[in-house]
Each structure stands twice: as structure tokens, then as C-alpha cells.
Amino acid sequence: MSESPDQKNLELSVTNLGPIAKAEIDLRPMTVFVGPSNTGKSYLAILIYALHRAFGGGAIAPSFIRRYRRSPIFGIGRRARNHQPISSVETDALTKWLDGMLHKVDAEDYPEAFSATLPESVAGPVRRQLEDTGDSGVLLDAEITRCFGVEDTSALVRNQVKSGGRVVVRRPVASPSTAPASIAYEFTIKGKRRDLAALMPIDAPLRFVADKRQYMEAIDALTWLDSEPRSDEEHDIKLDVANNLIEELTDAVGSQIVAPLSHPAHYLPADRTGVMHSHRTVVGSIIGQASRAGLQHDSPLPQLSGVLADFLSQLIGLDDKPEGNLDRRLAHGIERDMLQGKVRMERSIVGYPEFFYRPTGWTHDLRLMNSSSMVSELAPVVLYLRHVVRPGETLTIEEPESSLHPAMQVEFIRHLAAAVRAGVRVMITTHSEWVLDALANLVLMSDLPKSRRKGFPGGDFALHASDVGVWLFESKERPKGTVVREIPFSADYGSYASDFNEVAKGTYNHWARVANLIEEDGER
């Protein structure tokens, strides 16, 4: 499901987790984390990846918007029917609303997508299911633990503060009242307690976007709901249909509340070169130790973080042929403009993937481990864009500047902007001023009409300032830890004012002092 255009960005608040004392961000089509090392950039990126998986958008876990395979995060699915079934009065209200909303048209004329705000008579049972989180806090806790590769999430609480750690996912919504309203899910870690609570003002409107399939199912459901039951069995069927429809509406509303977390995410960790060169060895070691685990009790299995394990799993499970789910020019553009060659995969006799690179004009391949570090760093990006990522999904890349010459860093950002324009949500962590400057140029160009952008590198992939969020991670003494704040785009200077300027001033002043001393010594 796509995000409704009239909804604001999803907001994320993090308190007392890892090095982060406080972070308030919102997720945009292009989200950038910048700042000194060891301030929590990758930490927050991994947390967001864990939220994607837990709230139904995991690349491996079943999506909570997939029919009959609900994510437990919202307490929906068959167990919700058993715990809080819809009443006869609510069924009648649902029938009346559907009858007034759905049009009696031929199947060929059903809309590809439609959206609506639920009236309170229908929103009531949907809100109940959304608020019934059940044991979802435990399941979210387990996913965060897995992604970070820790034994317990309490180890992630900053300095083990007594107030604990907190993660809030919040969707601002229009409200009939004058006070700002938002729908939120709050996850807290305090001692041994793990709680997930739904915070939904009673007057907060519940909005959804549905597709053609769901529209057709609603039409079919209406025929049952509109009919007068002639037996107890038909009465039970009618209630069952109503409950199923409420579940569908709950799915649709829930996916809108947490969009884009309701879509899959993919994480490319730092040191992609090392992983691409050694993935066979790593997997072989794990399998080998697993086969001997019963004999070697003092030799525990190597533990991988969830992001690294998922990355390895994706590499091993790549299809031989592209799925055609994304514009193939995205992967080809990186190969043409940066790699100057092709990246490909083939499977060995036992089915294990091997990765190769063929420079343009060559008649034979190089194994990836024999290619340059730039090729090894960019190869997984090419493979993911070609085989894995779909529009609406999030691709997180740690340190995209790794092993890239400044000119190639600038070029890479243009290609990532092309992916954003194709519908992919991109999140990066970076230490590169070249990355920020290239991104700023793309934003600045959005003020030019398309006809005036011709001839500018990346002119076709300009991004509006509202599509880009750059967040600076700063170490503070009060509160002790990292505080995350947004770096706004400066239209006057055409840039993002990061802490790189302070580093540049420091190095210049250092040079000036040394140069002055040398000059003074020469005059003596």
C-alpha cells in the first residue's frame, strides 16, 4: 500500500538508548545521518531497520498487511476476533458505511487504489484492535535484540539509567480539536519490563489507503452484510465476514499509521568489501561449527548481528534473474558511470552464489575478491537494486563513501537520488562532506524548472528539500550523550551546515599557526 499524500512524515523519538540521549527525527524519502564517530548513527539506523521488520515490513518476516499472516505488533488477526469481536450494532454501522462508500460498478471499473477516513461508528472496533498490542512488546524486543546481536535489550539502555529507554513511533494527524493530535506506539525498556502501548486520541481520525483487490473484497463482503440471515449459521457467517472486514480495515489503517515501516527494509552494513570477499568462509564456519556443536560444548557458535545475518542471507538467496520489480537502469547506471563494468552472479554446482566483475571491453570475468575495493563496495548495491529492492521499500547503506574517490562519492549520491525518484526510500550514514555537498546541489536544482536543469550532472534526479532530511549527531555534556538535531537546508548558501566546517576551520587555523611560526623563524 502506498502512503497517502496528505499524511505527514512518520516521526521517531528515541531516548536513552545506546549513546543516544535524545533523538527526534522524521523519516523521509532520503534520510541522512551525519556526525562524529561513535555518536550512534549506525545505532539509530539499525533500530529503524528492526522497527521495519517488527511492524510488518521485514524482508524475511511476514508482512502484517499480508492476508491471514498478520504481524503480532498490532494484536490483529484471528485472535483479535476471538478477544474483541464486532457487535451486531457495529456490524450494521459497517454495512451502512460500506453501502454509501462503494459504488455498484463492473469489476473492470474498480479503482486501482482508493482512500477514506473511517467514520467513528466504524473506527471504534478498528481502534480497539489497534490498541490491543497483546504480547507485541516481547516480540518487538526480540527483534531489536536480534538485529543488534545482544543478549538483552537492557544492555542497550544508555548508562543503565533508571528511567530506562524509550522508542516512540508517531504519526501526526489532523484533529477536530484545536490541540495537535498524533497516533503513536510507545515501546519502553525499564528493568526487566518491556511494554508496547498504543496512544490514540479518541478524536484522532483513522485513515486508510486500499488497493483494487481490497475494494473487490469489500464489494463481495457487502453482499453478505446487506443480506438478512435466514438461520443461525448465516448469522454467524455474517458476523465472521464483518470481523474479517474489520481486520482488513485494521491492516489498512495500521499500515498508514506506521508507513513507511509497513514496507520491507534492506540493510547494507559497513565493510561490504570484507563481507563480499569472505561470505563463503563466514557461512562455512557457522555451518561447520553448528555440525560439531554437540561435541564441543565449550565452543559456542559465532553470533552475528541480525543486520549482518540478513545481509548474508540475502546474498545467498539472490535469484539468478532480476525480478523486474524496479527500473533496471538504476543498477545499470552505477555499472556504467562508476564501475565501468558489469557485476553478475552465478551459482556453483551445489547452488552457492559466486560473484564476478567484468570490466568494459574485457572478454573474461574477475572474481569479486580480485577486483578493486570500490567494485566490492558497490557490487551489493547493484545486486540489491537489480534483484531485491522494490518501490516503497527502504534501502539503508552505511558509509556509502567507503573506498570511493570524492568524485565517485558525488556520482554515487546522484544515483541514490535516482533510486529515490524511482520510489525507493534511502537512508545513509556518512562522514563525508562530499556526500552532503552533492546532496545539497540536487536539492538546490529542484528550484530550477526541468528545462533549465539540462546539462547539469544529476539534473534529472533533483530532490525537493522536503524529501530530504539531514540529521546531525552531536555529543553533549548535558544531557550526557548524543543529541540528534536536524540540519536544515540553507537556500542562501545551497548547503547543509554540518560540523565539517568546524573541522575545516581547525585545520586551516593549524596551518596558519605553523606557517606563521615558520615565517617568524625565517626572519630571525
Short mmCIF file of C-alpha atoms in Angstrom, two decimals:
data_model
loop_
_atom_site.label_atom_id
_atom_site.label_comp_id
_atom_site.label_asym_id
_atom_site.label_seq_id
_atom_site.Cartn_x
_atom_site.Cartn_y
_atom_site.Cartn_z
CA MET A 1 0.00 0.00 0.00
CA SER A 2 1.23 3.45 -0.81
CA GLU A 3 1.31 6.29 1.65
CA SER A 4 -1.49 8.80 1.41
CA PRO A 5 -0.18 12.09 0.02
CA ASP A 6 -1.93 14.16 2.68
CA GLN A 7 -0.14 12.43 5.57
CA LYS A 8 2.88 13.90 7.28
CA ASN A 9 6.16 12.06 7.65
CA LEU A 10 6.41 9.37 10.31
CA GLU A 11 8.14 10.73 13.40
CA LEU A 12 10.53 8.74 15.57
CA SER A 13 11.59 9.66 19.10
CA VAL A 14 14.40 7.79 20.88
CA THR A 15 15.50 8.39 24.46
CA ASN A 16 18.35 6.81 26.45
CA LEU A 17 19.27 4.06 24.03
CA GLY A 18 22.91 3.29 23.27
CA PRO A 19 24.92 6.51 23.01
CA ILE A 20 21.76 8.47 22.16
CA ALA A 21 20.38 10.63 24.94
CA LYS A 22 17.69 12.16 22.76
CA ALA A 23 16.72 11.96 19.09
CA GLU A 24 13.69 13.44 17.36
CA ILE A 25 13.60 12.72 13.64
CA ASP A 26 11.12 12.03 10.89
CA LEU A 27 11.63 9.52 8.12
CA ARG A 28 11.78 11.00 4.62
CA PRO A 29 12.41 9.55 1.15
CA MET A 30 16.10 10.42 1.65
CA THR A 31 17.28 10.33 5.28
CA VAL A 32 20.90 11.14 6.13
CA PHE A 33 22.71 10.68 9.45
CA VAL A 34 25.97 12.63 9.84
CA GLY A 35 28.29 13.38 12.73
CA PRO A 36 31.42 12.22 14.58
CA SER A 37 32.22 8.54 15.01
CA ASN A 38 30.74 6.67 17.95
CA THR A 39 27.76 9.01 18.32
CA GLY A 40 25.06 6.49 17.35
CA LYS A 41 24.41 6.97 13.61
CA SER A 42 24.56 3.26 12.79
CA TYR A 43 22.84 2.51 16.09
CA LEU A 44 19.77 4.53 15.10
CA ALA A 45 19.83 3.11 11.58
CA ILE A 46 19.82 -0.45 12.95
CA LEU A 47 16.97 0.42 15.32
CA ILE A 48 14.90 1.73 12.41
CA TYR A 49 15.63 -1.47 10.49
CA ALA A 50 14.42 -3.51 13.48
CA LEU A 51 11.23 -1.42 13.59
CA HIS A 52 10.65 -2.12 9.89
CA ARG A 53 10.84 -5.84 10.50
CA ALA A 54 8.76 -5.81 13.66
CA PHE A 55 5.99 -3.60 12.30
CA GLY A 56 5.46 -5.89 9.37
CA GLY A 57 7.85 -4.76 6.69
CA GLY A 58 10.65 -7.26 7.22
CA ALA A 59 12.30 -8.64 4.12
CA ILE A 60 12.18 -12.08 5.78
CA ALA A 61 9.40 -11.79 8.36
CA PRO A 62 5.80 -11.91 7.06
CA SER A 63 4.20 -8.57 6.45
CA PHE A 64 1.37 -7.50 8.74
CA ILE A 65 -0.57 -6.40 5.66
CA ARG A 66 -0.43 -9.89 4.15
CA ARG A 67 -3.80 -11.60 4.35
CA TYR A 68 -4.09 -14.27 7.09
CA ARG A 69 -0.44 -13.87 8.11
CA ARG A 70 -0.64 -10.88 10.39
CA SER A 71 2.28 -9.42 12.28
CA PRO A 72 1.58 -9.61 16.01
CA ILE A 73 2.57 -5.99 16.54
CA PHE A 74 -0.97 -4.65 16.35
CA GLY A 75 -2.66 -7.58 18.04
CA ILE A 76 -4.69 -8.26 14.92
CA GLY A 77 -5.60 -11.45 13.14
CA ARG A 78 -7.76 -14.39 14.18
CA ARG A 79 -7.06 -13.98 17.92
CA ALA A 80 -8.37 -10.40 17.77
CA ARG A 81 -11.74 -11.75 16.54
CA ASN A 82 -11.88 -14.09 19.48
CA HIS A 83 -10.97 -11.42 22.04
CA GLN A 84 -12.89 -8.39 20.82
CA PRO A 85 -15.45 -9.39 18.19
CA ILE A 86 -17.51 -6.77 16.45
CA SER A 87 -21.06 -6.36 17.78
CA SER A 88 -24.32 -6.53 15.80
CA VAL A 89 -24.77 -2.76 16.16
CA GLU A 90 -21.24 -2.16 14.82
CA THR A 91 -21.90 -4.63 12.01
CA ASP A 92 -24.96 -2.62 10.96
CA ALA A 93 -22.94 0.61 11.07
CA LEU A 94 -20.20 -1.03 8.98
CA THR A 95 -22.79 -2.19 6.43
CA LYS A 96 -24.33 1.29 6.16
CA TRP A 97 -20.94 2.94 5.68
CA LEU A 98 -19.85 0.44 3.04
CA ASP A 99 -23.11 0.78 1.17
CA GLY A 100 -22.66 4.55 1.00
CA MET A 101 -18.99 4.41 0.01
CA LEU A 102 -18.76 1.58 -2.50
CA HIS A 103 -20.09 2.01 -6.00
CA LYS A 104 -22.03 -0.66 -7.84
CA VAL A 105 -19.82 -0.91 -10.91
CA ASP A 106 -18.39 -3.61 -13.13
CA ALA A 107 -15.21 -5.28 -11.95
CA GLU A 108 -13.28 -3.68 -14.82
CA ASP A 109 -14.07 -0.23 -13.42
CA TYR A 110 -12.91 -0.91 -9.86
CA PRO A 111 -10.32 1.73 -8.85
CA GLU A 112 -6.67 0.69 -8.62
CA ALA A 113 -6.50 2.48 -5.27
CA PHE A 114 -8.88 4.41 -3.06
CA SER A 115 -8.69 6.08 0.32
CA ALA A 116 -11.11 7.19 3.02
CA THR A 117 -11.34 8.31 6.64
CA LEU A 118 -13.34 5.97 8.83
CA PRO A 119 -16.46 7.35 10.49
CA GLU A 120 -16.43 6.94 14.27
CA SER A 121 -19.09 4.20 14.07
CA VAL A 122 -16.56 2.08 12.14
CA ALA A 123 -13.39 3.49 13.70
CA GLY A 124 -14.40 2.17 17.14
CA PRO A 125 -13.76 -1.54 16.53
CA VAL A 126 -10.71 -0.74 14.39
CA ARG A 127 -9.26 1.39 17.18
CA ARG A 128 -9.84 -1.43 19.68
CA GLN A 129 -7.82 -3.83 17.58
CA LEU A 130 -5.04 -1.30 17.02
CA GLU A 131 -4.82 -0.65 20.76
CA ASP A 132 -4.77 -4.35 21.63
CA THR A 133 -0.99 -4.86 21.47
CA GLY A 134 -1.08 -8.11 23.46
CA ASP A 135 2.40 -9.61 23.80
CA SER A 136 3.75 -7.50 20.93
CA GLY A 137 6.22 -5.72 23.23
CA VAL A 138 8.00 -9.02 23.81
CA LEU A 139 8.14 -9.71 20.09
CA LEU A 140 9.42 -6.23 19.26
CA ASP A 141 12.02 -6.62 21.99
CA ALA A 142 13.15 -9.90 20.44
CA GLU A 143 13.57 -8.30 17.00
CA ILE A 144 15.62 -5.41 18.39
CA THR A 145 17.76 -7.90 20.31
CA ARG A 146 18.31 -9.95 17.16
CA CYS A 147 19.19 -7.00 14.93
CA PHE A 148 21.78 -5.66 17.39
CA GLY A 149 23.12 -9.10 18.24
CA VAL A 150 22.85 -8.62 22.01
CA GLU A 151 21.59 -10.94 24.72
CA ASP A 152 19.08 -8.49 26.15
CA THR A 153 17.81 -5.04 25.19
CA SER A 154 18.60 -3.79 28.68
CA ALA A 155 22.23 -3.78 27.52
CA LEU A 156 21.25 -1.08 25.03
CA VAL A 157 19.86 1.32 27.63
CA ARG A 158 22.26 4.27 27.86
CA ASN A 159 24.36 4.09 31.04
CA GLN A 160 21.66 1.85 32.51
CA VAL A 161 19.69 4.95 33.56
CA LYS A 162 16.83 4.25 35.97
CA SER A 163 14.26 5.89 33.71
CA GLY A 164 15.01 3.24 31.07
CA GLY A 165 14.94 3.58 27.30
CA ARG A 166 12.06 4.64 25.11
CA VAL A 167 11.18 4.46 21.43
CA VAL A 168 8.10 6.25 20.10
CA VAL A 169 6.72 5.94 16.56
CA ARG A 170 4.32 8.80 15.95
CA ARG A 171 2.07 9.84 13.07
CA PRO A 172 0.78 13.42 13.30
CA VAL A 173 -2.82 13.67 12.12
CA ALA A 174 -5.40 16.39 11.63
CA SER A 175 -7.75 16.68 14.59
CA PRO A 176 -11.19 18.23 15.03
CA SER A 177 -9.93 19.80 18.26
CA THR A 178 -7.53 22.72 18.38
CA ALA A 179 -4.77 20.67 20.05
CA PRO A 180 -2.30 18.84 17.79
CA ALA A 181 -3.08 15.15 17.57
CA SER A 182 -0.98 12.12 16.78
CA ILE A 183 -1.32 8.37 16.80
CA ALA A 184 1.66 6.68 18.40
CA TYR A 185 3.15 3.40 19.54
CA GLU A 186 5.48 3.68 22.52
CA PHE A 187 7.99 0.96 23.39
CA THR A 188 9.73 1.17 26.75
CA ILE A 189 12.61 -0.80 28.28
CA LYS A 190 12.79 -0.46 32.04
CA GLY A 191 14.50 -3.06 34.17
CA LYS A 192 13.01 -6.39 33.15
CA ARG A 193 9.83 -4.85 31.73
CA ARG A 194 9.18 -4.50 28.01
CA ASP A 195 5.99 -2.64 27.14
CA LEU A 196 4.39 -1.59 23.87
CA ALA A 197 1.49 0.82 24.28
CA ALA A 198 -0.81 2.39 21.71
CA LEU A 199 -1.54 6.08 22.21
CA MET A 200 -4.62 7.04 20.19
CA PRO A 201 -6.68 10.15 20.98
CA ILE A 202 -10.36 9.37 20.66
CA ASP A 203 -10.83 12.18 18.16
CA ALA A 204 -7.83 11.26 16.01
CA PRO A 205 -9.13 10.29 12.56
CA LEU A 206 -8.23 6.86 11.20
CA ARG A 207 -7.40 6.98 7.52
CA PHE A 208 -6.53 4.21 5.10
CA VAL A 209 -5.47 3.56 1.53
CA ALA A 210 -6.64 0.34 -0.11
CA ASP A 211 -5.97 -1.36 -3.42
CA LYS A 212 -8.18 -2.89 -6.09
CA ARG A 213 -8.16 -6.33 -4.51
CA GLN A 214 -9.40 -4.96 -1.21
CA TYR A 215 -12.05 -2.91 -2.98
CA MET A 216 -13.35 -6.04 -4.71
CA GLU A 217 -13.31 -7.97 -1.42
CA ALA A 218 -15.30 -5.18 0.21
CA ILE A 219 -17.88 -5.40 -2.59
CA ASP A 220 -18.18 -9.16 -2.01
CA ALA A 221 -18.40 -8.64 1.75
CA LEU A 222 -21.19 -6.10 1.31
CA THR A 223 -23.40 -8.70 -0.37
CA TRP A 224 -23.19 -10.80 2.79
CA LEU A 225 -23.57 -7.89 5.18
CA ASP A 226 -26.58 -6.49 3.31
CA SER A 227 -28.43 -9.80 3.36
CA GLU A 228 -30.89 -10.83 6.08
CA PRO A 229 -29.69 -14.01 7.82
CA ARG A 230 -32.17 -16.89 7.43
CA SER A 231 -30.55 -19.13 10.01
CA ASP A 232 -28.18 -19.09 12.96
CA GLU A 233 -25.47 -20.38 10.66
CA GLU A 234 -25.90 -17.47 8.22
CA HIS A 235 -25.96 -15.05 11.17
CA ASP A 236 -22.59 -16.42 12.34
CA ILE A 237 -21.23 -16.14 8.79
CA LYS A 238 -22.35 -12.52 8.62
CA LEU A 239 -20.53 -11.70 11.87
CA ASP A 240 -17.47 -13.57 10.63
CA VAL A 241 -17.47 -11.56 7.40
CA ALA A 242 -17.80 -8.34 9.40
CA ASN A 243 -14.86 -9.33 11.63
CA ASN A 244 -12.75 -10.23 8.62
CA LEU A 245 -13.53 -6.87 7.05
CA ILE A 246 -12.65 -5.02 10.25
CA GLU A 247 -9.34 -6.89 10.22
CA GLU A 248 -8.73 -5.76 6.65
CA LEU A 249 -9.52 -2.18 7.65
CA THR A 250 -7.24 -2.53 10.67
CA ASP A 251 -4.45 -3.71 8.37
CA ALA A 252 -5.02 -0.79 6.03
CA VAL A 253 -5.19 1.80 8.82
CA GLY A 254 -2.23 0.24 10.66
CA SER A 255 -0.05 0.34 7.55
CA GLN A 256 -0.85 4.03 7.17
CA ILE A 257 -0.08 4.82 10.80
CA VAL A 258 3.41 3.31 10.61
CA ALA A 259 4.18 3.89 6.93
CA PRO A 260 6.90 3.52 5.72
CA LEU A 261 7.70 0.93 8.42
CA SER A 262 4.95 -1.28 7.00
CA HIS A 263 7.15 -1.91 3.94
CA PRO A 264 10.28 -4.10 3.82
CA ALA A 265 13.72 -2.69 4.55
CA HIS A 266 17.16 -3.83 3.44
CA TYR A 267 20.40 -3.06 5.27
CA LEU A 268 23.85 -2.89 3.70
CA PRO A 269 26.29 -2.75 6.63
CA ALA A 270 29.73 -1.13 6.67
CA ASP A 271 32.71 -3.14 5.42
CA ARG A 272 30.77 -4.55 2.49
CA THR A 273 34.10 -5.36 0.87
CA GLY A 274 35.01 -7.71 3.71
CA VAL A 275 31.64 -9.43 3.60
CA MET A 276 31.67 -9.81 -0.18
CA HIS A 277 35.16 -11.30 -0.04
CA SER A 278 34.58 -13.64 2.89
CA HIS A 279 30.89 -14.56 2.86
CA ARG A 280 31.62 -18.14 1.83
CA THR A 281 34.15 -18.51 4.67
CA VAL A 282 31.80 -16.97 7.24
CA VAL A 283 28.85 -19.16 6.26
CA GLY A 284 31.06 -22.24 6.02
CA SER A 285 32.45 -21.58 9.50
CA ILE A 286 28.98 -21.24 11.00
CA ILE A 287 27.76 -24.43 9.33
CA GLY A 288 30.91 -26.28 10.34
CA GLN A 289 30.67 -25.27 13.99
CA ALA A 290 26.94 -25.98 14.04
CA SER A 291 27.59 -29.54 12.86
CA ARG A 292 30.06 -30.05 15.74
CA ALA A 293 28.09 -28.17 18.39
CA GLY A 294 27.03 -31.38 20.11
CA LEU A 295 30.65 -32.43 20.58
CA GLN A 296 32.19 -29.08 21.52
CA HIS A 297 30.20 -27.60 24.36
CA ASP A 298 32.97 -25.11 25.15
CA SER A 299 32.96 -23.70 21.60
CA PRO A 300 29.87 -21.51 21.18
CA LEU A 301 28.50 -20.75 17.75
CA PRO A 302 29.68 -17.40 16.36
CA GLN A 303 26.98 -14.80 16.87
CA LEU A 304 26.16 -12.39 14.08
CA SER A 305 24.10 -9.26 14.41
CA GLY A 306 20.74 -9.50 12.71
CA VAL A 307 21.65 -6.92 10.07
CA LEU A 308 24.77 -8.88 9.07
CA ALA A 309 22.93 -12.21 9.16
CA ASP A 310 20.15 -10.78 6.97
CA PHE A 311 22.72 -9.36 4.56
CA LEU A 312 24.41 -12.75 4.22
CA SER A 313 21.03 -14.43 3.83
CA GLN A 314 20.06 -12.03 1.05
CA LEU A 315 23.34 -12.60 -0.78
CA ILE A 316 22.99 -16.36 -0.60
CA GLY A 317 19.32 -16.25 -1.63
CA LEU A 318 19.62 -13.92 -4.62
CA ASP A 319 17.68 -15.08 -7.65
CA ASP A 320 19.67 -15.84 -10.78
CA LYS A 321 17.49 -13.49 -12.83
CA PRO A 322 16.32 -9.98 -11.99
CA GLU A 323 12.73 -9.83 -10.78
CA GLY A 324 11.95 -6.78 -12.86
CA ASN A 325 10.47 -5.10 -9.78
CA LEU A 326 12.49 -1.92 -10.19
CA ASP A 327 13.81 0.15 -13.06
CA ARG A 328 16.82 -1.85 -14.26
CA ARG A 329 18.50 1.37 -15.37
CA LEU A 330 19.27 2.11 -11.71
CA ALA A 331 21.69 -0.81 -11.40
CA HIS A 332 22.96 -0.35 -14.94
CA GLY A 333 23.67 3.33 -14.33
CA ILE A 334 26.02 2.54 -11.43
CA GLU A 335 27.79 -0.07 -13.54
CA ARG A 336 28.14 2.32 -16.48
CA ASP A 337 29.08 5.54 -14.70
CA MET A 338 31.05 4.23 -11.73
CA LEU A 339 32.15 0.62 -12.08
CA GLN A 340 32.82 0.77 -15.84
CA GLY A 341 31.91 -2.86 -16.00
CA LYS A 342 29.27 -5.45 -15.11
CA VAL A 343 28.58 -7.25 -11.85
CA ARG A 344 26.99 -10.65 -12.12
CA MET A 345 26.23 -13.74 -10.10
CA GLU A 346 26.25 -17.40 -10.97
CA ARG A 347 25.62 -20.45 -8.84
CA SER A 348 28.10 -23.23 -8.25
CA ILE A 349 27.27 -26.90 -8.68
CA VAL A 350 25.96 -27.03 -5.11
CA GLY A 351 23.91 -23.87 -5.64
CA TYR A 352 26.08 -21.43 -3.70
CA PRO A 353 26.37 -17.99 -5.35
CA GLU A 354 29.62 -16.70 -6.80
CA PHE A 355 30.06 -13.01 -7.70
CA PHE A 356 32.04 -11.71 -10.65
CA TYR A 357 33.03 -8.42 -12.23
CA ARG A 358 33.83 -7.90 -15.91
CA PRO A 359 35.39 -4.54 -16.85
CA THR A 360 34.05 -2.95 -20.03
CA GLY A 361 35.92 -4.29 -23.06
CA TRP A 362 37.20 -7.41 -21.32
CA THR A 363 36.40 -10.89 -22.56
CA HIS A 364 36.68 -12.63 -19.20
CA ASP A 365 35.47 -12.12 -15.63
CA LEU A 366 37.29 -11.31 -12.42
CA ARG A 367 36.21 -12.82 -9.16
CA LEU A 368 34.93 -10.06 -6.96
CA MET A 369 37.73 -10.63 -4.44
CA ASN A 370 40.24 -9.81 -7.21
CA SER A 371 38.58 -6.52 -8.12
CA SER A 372 39.10 -3.11 -6.54
CA SER A 373 37.60 -2.22 -3.18
CA MET A 374 35.31 0.29 -4.94
CA VAL A 375 33.82 -2.51 -7.02
CA SER A 376 33.35 -4.72 -3.95
CA GLU A 377 31.69 -1.88 -2.03
CA LEU A 378 29.26 -1.03 -4.84
CA ALA A 379 28.56 -4.59 -6.04
CA PRO A 380 25.95 -5.34 -3.33
CA VAL A 381 24.19 -2.05 -4.11
CA VAL A 382 23.97 -3.06 -7.77
CA LEU A 383 22.78 -6.55 -6.85
CA TYR A 384 20.14 -5.27 -4.43
CA LEU A 385 18.78 -2.74 -6.92
CA ARG A 386 18.68 -5.42 -9.60
CA HIS A 387 17.33 -8.37 -7.61
CA VAL A 388 15.88 -7.32 -4.26
CA VAL A 389 14.58 -3.80 -3.71
CA ARG A 390 11.09 -2.75 -4.76
CA PRO A 391 9.47 0.68 -4.90
CA GLY A 392 8.25 1.78 -1.47
CA GLU A 393 10.92 -0.21 0.35
CA THR A 394 13.82 1.24 2.33
CA LEU A 395 17.47 0.69 1.43
CA THR A 396 19.91 1.59 4.22
CA ILE A 397 23.58 2.00 3.29
CA GLU A 398 26.21 2.58 5.94
CA GLU A 399 29.03 4.86 4.82
CA PRO A 400 28.31 4.99 1.08
CA GLU A 401 31.55 6.95 0.65
CA SER A 402 33.65 3.96 1.71
CA SER A 403 36.51 3.26 -0.75
CA LEU A 404 35.23 5.93 -3.14
CA HIS A 405 37.21 8.84 -4.54
CA PRO A 406 35.43 12.17 -3.86
CA ALA A 407 34.32 12.36 -7.49
CA MET A 408 32.75 8.92 -7.18
CA GLN A 409 31.09 9.87 -3.88
CA VAL A 410 29.36 12.73 -5.68
CA GLU A 411 28.37 10.43 -8.53
CA PHE A 412 27.03 7.80 -6.15
CA ILE A 413 24.73 10.31 -4.44
CA ARG A 414 23.25 11.18 -7.83
CA HIS A 415 22.46 7.52 -8.43
CA LEU A 416 20.92 7.17 -4.97
CA ALA A 417 18.79 10.23 -5.77
CA ALA A 418 17.69 8.42 -8.94
CA ALA A 419 16.61 5.49 -6.76
CA VAL A 420 14.61 7.87 -4.56
CA ARG A 421 12.92 9.29 -7.64
CA ALA A 422 12.07 5.70 -8.65
CA GLY A 423 10.22 5.17 -5.35
CA VAL A 424 12.94 3.65 -3.15
CA ARG A 425 13.38 5.19 0.29
CA VAL A 426 17.09 5.63 1.03
CA MET A 427 18.80 6.01 4.41
CA ILE A 428 22.54 6.58 4.74
CA THR A 429 25.08 7.20 7.49
CA THR A 430 28.08 9.26 6.42
CA HIS A 431 31.23 11.12 7.46
CA SER A 432 31.70 12.74 4.05
CA GLU A 433 31.39 16.43 3.24
CA TRP A 434 31.34 15.48 -0.44
CA VAL A 435 28.19 13.46 0.14
CA LEU A 436 26.39 16.38 1.80
CA ASP A 437 27.54 18.88 -0.85
CA ALA A 438 26.38 16.61 -3.68
CA LEU A 439 23.03 16.17 -1.97
CA ALA A 440 22.71 19.92 -1.43
CA ASN A 441 23.30 20.53 -5.14
CA LEU A 442 20.49 18.12 -6.03
CA VAL A 443 18.15 19.93 -3.65
CA LEU A 444 19.20 23.34 -4.97
CA MET A 445 18.46 22.24 -8.55
CA SER A 446 14.86 21.43 -7.61
CA ASP A 447 14.19 25.20 -7.71
CA LEU A 448 15.02 25.21 -11.42
CA PRO A 449 12.41 24.17 -14.00
CA LYS A 450 13.27 20.88 -15.69
CA SER A 451 14.18 22.62 -18.93
CA ARG A 452 16.87 24.63 -17.12
CA ARG A 453 18.43 21.58 -15.45
CA LYS A 454 19.64 20.12 -18.73
CA GLY A 455 23.38 19.80 -18.87
CA PHE A 456 23.78 19.68 -15.08
CA PRO A 457 25.03 16.34 -13.69
CA GLY A 458 22.12 14.69 -11.89
CA GLY A 459 19.69 17.29 -13.22
CA ASP A 460 17.07 14.62 -13.88
CA PHE A 461 17.17 13.48 -10.24
CA ALA A 462 16.78 16.74 -8.32
CA LEU A 463 15.13 16.27 -4.93
CA HIS A 464 12.83 18.70 -3.20
CA ALA A 465 14.06 19.93 0.19
CA SER A 466 11.03 18.35 1.90
CA ASP A 467 12.09 14.92 0.56
CA VAL A 468 15.49 15.10 2.27
CA GLY A 469 16.23 15.02 5.99
CA VAL A 470 19.78 15.52 7.25
CA TRP A 471 20.33 14.88 10.96
CA LEU A 472 23.44 15.81 12.94
CA PHE A 473 24.58 13.60 15.83
CA GLU A 474 26.33 15.72 18.46
CA SER A 475 27.96 14.66 21.75
CA LYS A 476 26.70 16.75 24.65
CA GLU A 477 27.63 17.05 28.30
CA ARG A 478 24.05 17.93 29.34
CA PRO A 479 22.36 15.62 28.84
CA LYS A 480 25.40 13.38 28.74
CA GLY A 481 25.30 11.55 25.42
CA THR A 482 24.30 12.19 21.82
CA VAL A 483 21.61 14.67 20.89
CA VAL A 484 20.28 14.47 17.34
CA ARG A 485 19.05 17.59 15.57
CA GLU A 486 18.06 18.39 12.01
CA ILE A 487 20.39 20.35 9.77
CA PRO A 488 18.07 22.50 7.63
CA PHE A 489 18.92 23.14 4.01
CA SER A 490 20.17 26.68 3.51
CA ALA A 491 18.79 28.08 0.27
CA ASP A 492 21.05 31.13 0.66
CA TYR A 493 24.25 29.08 0.73
CA GLY A 494 22.95 26.00 -1.07
CA SER A 495 24.29 23.65 1.58
CA TYR A 496 23.76 21.72 4.80
CA ALA A 497 25.74 23.33 7.63
CA SER A 498 27.29 20.29 9.29
CA ASP A 499 30.21 20.09 11.71
CA PHE A 500 32.58 19.67 8.75
CA ASN A 501 33.05 23.44 8.63
CA GLU A 502 34.48 23.39 12.15
CA VAL A 503 36.97 20.71 11.12
CA ALA A 504 37.97 22.79 8.06
CA LYS A 505 38.43 25.89 10.23
CA GLY A 506 40.51 23.91 12.69
CA THR A 507 42.84 22.51 10.04
CA TYR A 508 43.19 25.96 8.40
CA ASN A 509 43.99 27.61 11.72
CA HIS A 510 46.51 24.87 12.45
CA TRP A 511 48.17 25.51 9.08
CA ALA A 512 48.15 29.26 9.64
CA ARG A 513 49.84 28.97 13.04
CA VAL A 514 52.54 26.63 11.73
CA ALA A 515 53.10 28.81 8.64
CA ASN A 516 53.42 31.92 10.80
CA LEU A 517 55.98 30.25 13.05
CA ILE A 518 57.99 29.11 10.03
CA GLU A 519 57.93 32.66 8.68
CA GLU A 520 59.00 34.08 12.05
CA ASP A 521 61.90 31.61 12.27
CA GLY A 522 62.99 32.57 8.76
CA GLU A 523 63.13 36.26 9.69
CA ARG A 524 65.46 35.66 12.63
#
